[in-house]
JSON list of C-alpha atoms in Angstrom, two decimals:
[
{"chain": "B", "resi": 251, "resn": "UNK", "atom": "CA", "xyz": [-11.55, -16.46, 16.18]},
{"chain": "B", "resi": 252, "resn": "UNK", "atom": "CA", "xyz": [-12.43, -20.14, 16.07]},
{"chain": "B", "resi": 253, "resn": "UNK", "atom": "CA", "xyz": [-15.01, -21.72, 13.80]},
{"chain": "B", "resi": 254, "resn": "UNK", "atom": "CA", "xyz": [-17.41, -22.02, 16.74]},
{"chain": "B", "resi": 255, "resn": "UNK", "atom": "CA", "xyz": [-16.99, -18.32, 17.60]},
{"chain": "B", "resi": 256, "resn": "UNK", "atom": "CA", "xyz": [-17.62, -17.42, 13.94]},
{"chain": "B", "resi": 257, "resn": "UNK", "atom": "CA", "xyz": [-20.79, -19.53, 13.88]},
{"chain": "B", "resi": 258, "resn": "UNK", "atom": "CA", "xyz": [-22.06, -17.88, 17.07]},
{"chain": "B", "resi": 259, "resn": "UNK", "atom": "CA", "xyz": [-21.23, -14.37, 15.81]},
{"chain": "B", "resi": 260, "resn": "UNK", "atom": "CA", "xyz": [-23.05, -14.91, 12.50]},
{"chain": "B", "resi": 261, "resn": "UNK", "atom": "CA", "xyz": [-25.93, -16.62, 14.28]},
{"chain": "B", "resi": 262, "resn": "UNK", "atom": "CA", "xyz": [-26.37, -13.64, 16.62]},
{"chain": "B", "resi": 263, "resn": "UNK", "atom": "CA", "xyz": [-26.00, -11.03, 13.88]},
{"chain": "B", "resi": 264, "resn": "UNK", "atom": "CA", "xyz": [-28.41, -12.72, 11.46]},
{"chain": "B", "resi": 265, "resn": "UNK", "atom": "CA", "xyz": [-30.83, -14.16, 14.04]},
{"chain": "B", "resi": 266, "resn": "UNK", "atom": "CA", "xyz": [-30.39, -17.67, 12.58]},
{"chain": "B", "resi": 267, "resn": "UNK", "atom": "CA", "xyz": [-29.97, -20.82, 14.70]},
{"chain": "B", "resi": 268, "resn": "UNK", "atom": "CA", "xyz": [-26.29, -21.83, 15.17]},
{"chain": "B", "resi": 269, "resn": "UNK", "atom": "CA", "xyz": [-26.89, -25.29, 13.64]},
{"chain": "B", "resi": 270, "resn": "UNK", "atom": "CA", "xyz": [-28.14, -23.71, 10.41]},
{"chain": "B", "resi": 271, "resn": "UNK", "atom": "CA", "xyz": [-25.19, -21.29, 10.29]},
{"chain": "B", "resi": 272, "resn": "UNK", "atom": "CA", "xyz": [-22.74, -24.16, 10.86]},
{"chain": "B", "resi": 273, "resn": "UNK", "atom": "CA", "xyz": [-24.33, -26.19, 8.04]},
{"chain": "B", "resi": 274, "resn": "UNK", "atom": "CA", "xyz": [-24.12, -23.20, 5.67]},
{"chain": "B", "resi": 275, "resn": "UNK", "atom": "CA", "xyz": [-20.51, -22.50, 6.65]},
{"chain": "B", "resi": 276, "resn": "UNK", "atom": "CA", "xyz": [-19.49, -26.15, 6.16]},
{"chain": "B", "resi": 277, "resn": "UNK", "atom": "CA", "xyz": [-21.22, -26.29, 2.77]},
{"chain": "B", "resi": 278, "resn": "UNK", "atom": "CA", "xyz": [-19.57, -23.03, 1.70]},
{"chain": "B", "resi": 279, "resn": "UNK", "atom": "CA", "xyz": [-16.09, -24.27, 2.65]},
{"chain": "B", "resi": 280, "resn": "UNK", "atom": "CA", "xyz": [-16.67, -27.63, 0.90]},
{"chain": "B", "resi": 281, "resn": "UNK", "atom": "CA", "xyz": [-17.87, -25.85, -2.25]},
{"chain": "B", "resi": 282, "resn": "UNK", "atom": "CA", "xyz": [-14.82, -23.57, -2.29]},
{"chain": "B", "resi": 283, "resn": "UNK", "atom": "CA", "xyz": [-12.49, -26.56, -1.80]},
{"chain": "B", "resi": 284, "resn": "UNK", "atom": "CA", "xyz": [-14.17, -28.54, -4.59]},
{"chain": "B", "resi": 285, "resn": "UNK", "atom": "CA", "xyz": [-14.06, -25.60, -7.01]},
{"chain": "B", "resi": 286, "resn": "UNK", "atom": "CA", "xyz": [-10.42, -24.73, -6.33]},
{"chain": "B", "resi": 287, "resn": "UNK", "atom": "CA", "xyz": [-9.40, -28.41, -6.49]},
{"chain": "B", "resi": 288, "resn": "UNK", "atom": "CA", "xyz": [-10.99, -28.70, -9.93]},
{"chain": "B", "resi": 289, "resn": "UNK", "atom": "CA", "xyz": [-9.12, -25.61, -11.19]},
{"chain": "B", "resi": 290, "resn": "UNK", "atom": "CA", "xyz": [-11.94, -23.06, -10.93]},
{"chain": "B", "resi": 291, "resn": "UNK", "atom": "CA", "xyz": [-11.66, -19.80, -9.06]},
{"chain": "B", "resi": 292, "resn": "UNK", "atom": "CA", "xyz": [-14.13, -18.37, -6.56]},
{"chain": "B", "resi": 293, "resn": "UNK", "atom": "CA", "xyz": [-14.44, -14.60, -6.26]},
{"chain": "B", "resi": 294, "resn": "UNK", "atom": "CA", "xyz": [-16.29, -13.06, -3.33]},
{"chain": "B", "resi": 295, "resn": "UNK", "atom": "CA", "xyz": [-16.56, -9.30, -3.95]},
{"chain": "B", "resi": 296, "resn": "UNK", "atom": "CA", "xyz": [-15.26, -7.30, -1.00]},
{"chain": "B", "resi": 297, "resn": "UNK", "atom": "CA", "xyz": [-13.46, -10.35, 0.42]},
{"chain": "B", "resi": 298, "resn": "UNK", "atom": "CA", "xyz": [-11.14, -11.94, -2.13]},
{"chain": "B", "resi": 299, "resn": "UNK", "atom": "CA", "xyz": [-10.48, -14.68, -4.67]},
{"chain": "B", "resi": 300, "resn": "UNK", "atom": "CA", "xyz": [-9.57, -18.33, -4.16]},
{"chain": "B", "resi": 301, "resn": "UNK", "atom": "CA", "xyz": [-7.73, -20.01, -7.05]},
{"chain": "B", "resi": 302, "resn": "UNK", "atom": "CA", "xyz": [-4.95, -22.45, -7.93]},
{"chain": "B", "resi": 303, "resn": "UNK", "atom": "CA", "xyz": [-1.50, -21.47, -9.11]},
{"chain": "B", "resi": 304, "resn": "UNK", "atom": "CA", "xyz": [1.09, -23.60, -10.86]},
{"chain": "B", "resi": 305, "resn": "UNK", "atom": "CA", "xyz": [4.39, -23.91, -9.01]},
{"chain": "B", "resi": 306, "resn": "UNK", "atom": "CA", "xyz": [7.23, -24.93, -11.34]},
{"chain": "B", "resi": 307, "resn": "UNK", "atom": "CA", "xyz": [9.66, -27.73, -10.57]},
{"chain": "B", "resi": 308, "resn": "UNK", "atom": "CA", "xyz": [12.78, -26.50, -8.86]},
{"chain": "B", "resi": 309, "resn": "UNK", "atom": "CA", "xyz": [15.89, -27.59, -7.04]},
{"chain": "B", "resi": 310, "resn": "UNK", "atom": "CA", "xyz": [16.18, -26.66, -3.37]},
{"chain": "B", "resi": 311, "resn": "UNK", "atom": "CA", "xyz": [18.80, -27.43, -0.76]},
{"chain": "B", "resi": 312, "resn": "UNK", "atom": "CA", "xyz": [18.41, -29.56, 2.34]},
{"chain": "B", "resi": 313, "resn": "UNK", "atom": "CA", "xyz": [19.29, -27.06, 5.09]},
{"chain": "B", "resi": 314, "resn": "UNK", "atom": "CA", "xyz": [20.83, -29.75, 7.27]},
{"chain": "B", "resi": 315, "resn": "UNK", "atom": "CA", "xyz": [23.09, -31.43, 4.72]},
{"chain": "B", "resi": 316, "resn": "UNK", "atom": "CA", "xyz": [23.29, -28.85, 1.94]},
{"chain": "B", "resi": 317, "resn": "UNK", "atom": "CA", "xyz": [22.37, -31.54, -0.62]},
{"chain": "B", "resi": 318, "resn": "UNK", "atom": "CA", "xyz": [20.27, -30.46, -3.60]},
{"chain": "B", "resi": 319, "resn": "UNK", "atom": "CA", "xyz": [16.71, -31.80, -3.50]},
{"chain": "B", "resi": 320, "resn": "UNK", "atom": "CA", "xyz": [14.36, -31.89, -6.51]},
{"chain": "B", "resi": 321, "resn": "UNK", "atom": "CA", "xyz": [10.89, -30.55, -5.84]},
{"chain": "B", "resi": 322, "resn": "UNK", "atom": "CA", "xyz": [8.27, -31.55, -8.41]},
{"chain": "B", "resi": 323, "resn": "UNK", "atom": "CA", "xyz": [5.92, -29.11, -10.10]},
{"chain": "B", "resi": 324, "resn": "UNK", "atom": "CA", "xyz": [2.52, -28.86, -8.45]},
{"chain": "B", "resi": 325, "resn": "UNK", "atom": "CA", "xyz": [-0.66, -26.85, -8.15]},
{"chain": "B", "resi": 326, "resn": "UNK", "atom": "CA", "xyz": [-1.10, -24.88, -4.93]},
{"chain": "B", "resi": 327, "resn": "UNK", "atom": "CA", "xyz": [-4.18, -23.12, -3.53]},
{"chain": "B", "resi": 328, "resn": "UNK", "atom": "CA", "xyz": [-3.94, -19.33, -3.32]},
{"chain": "B", "resi": 329, "resn": "UNK", "atom": "CA", "xyz": [-6.09, -16.65, -1.69]},
{"chain": "B", "resi": 330, "resn": "UNK", "atom": "CA", "xyz": [-5.82, -13.08, -2.97]},
{"chain": "B", "resi": 331, "resn": "UNK", "atom": "CA", "xyz": [-7.56, -10.59, -0.66]},
{"chain": "B", "resi": 332, "resn": "UNK", "atom": "CA", "xyz": [-9.69, -7.84, -2.18]},
{"chain": "B", "resi": 333, "resn": "UNK", "atom": "CA", "xyz": [-8.74, -4.19, -2.00]},
{"chain": "B", "resi": 334, "resn": "UNK", "atom": "CA", "xyz": [-11.52, -3.62, 0.54]},
{"chain": "B", "resi": 335, "resn": "UNK", "atom": "CA", "xyz": [-10.17, -6.36, 2.84]},
{"chain": "B", "resi": 336, "resn": "UNK", "atom": "CA", "xyz": [-6.60, -5.04, 2.55]},
{"chain": "B", "resi": 337, "resn": "UNK", "atom": "CA", "xyz": [-7.74, -1.53, 3.45]},
{"chain": "B", "resi": 338, "resn": "UNK", "atom": "CA", "xyz": [-9.77, -2.79, 6.42]},
{"chain": "B", "resi": 339, "resn": "UNK", "atom": "CA", "xyz": [-6.69, -4.57, 7.81]},
{"chain": "B", "resi": 340, "resn": "UNK", "atom": "CA", "xyz": [-4.46, -1.49, 7.35]},
{"chain": "B", "resi": 341, "resn": "UNK", "atom": "CA", "xyz": [-6.44, 0.55, 9.87]}
]
């Protein structure tokens, strides 16, 4: 499903104009990005949790040459689906 298809589906289900749904969706995504980037977590019951996780520095290998390559520590965004979402996908 594309963003446009999502906007149209929500618009039809909620009887809200597509422009308003798109504005709400864009604002929601921006808010989640800002919160996760600042180290906060966002929990949406029944859907999941967005948060950051620390990834430690490590040494990997270049698959082409076999040379060791240092990879710096960093923060990465993570999404953990809720139990309800996991069960819905299992069906």
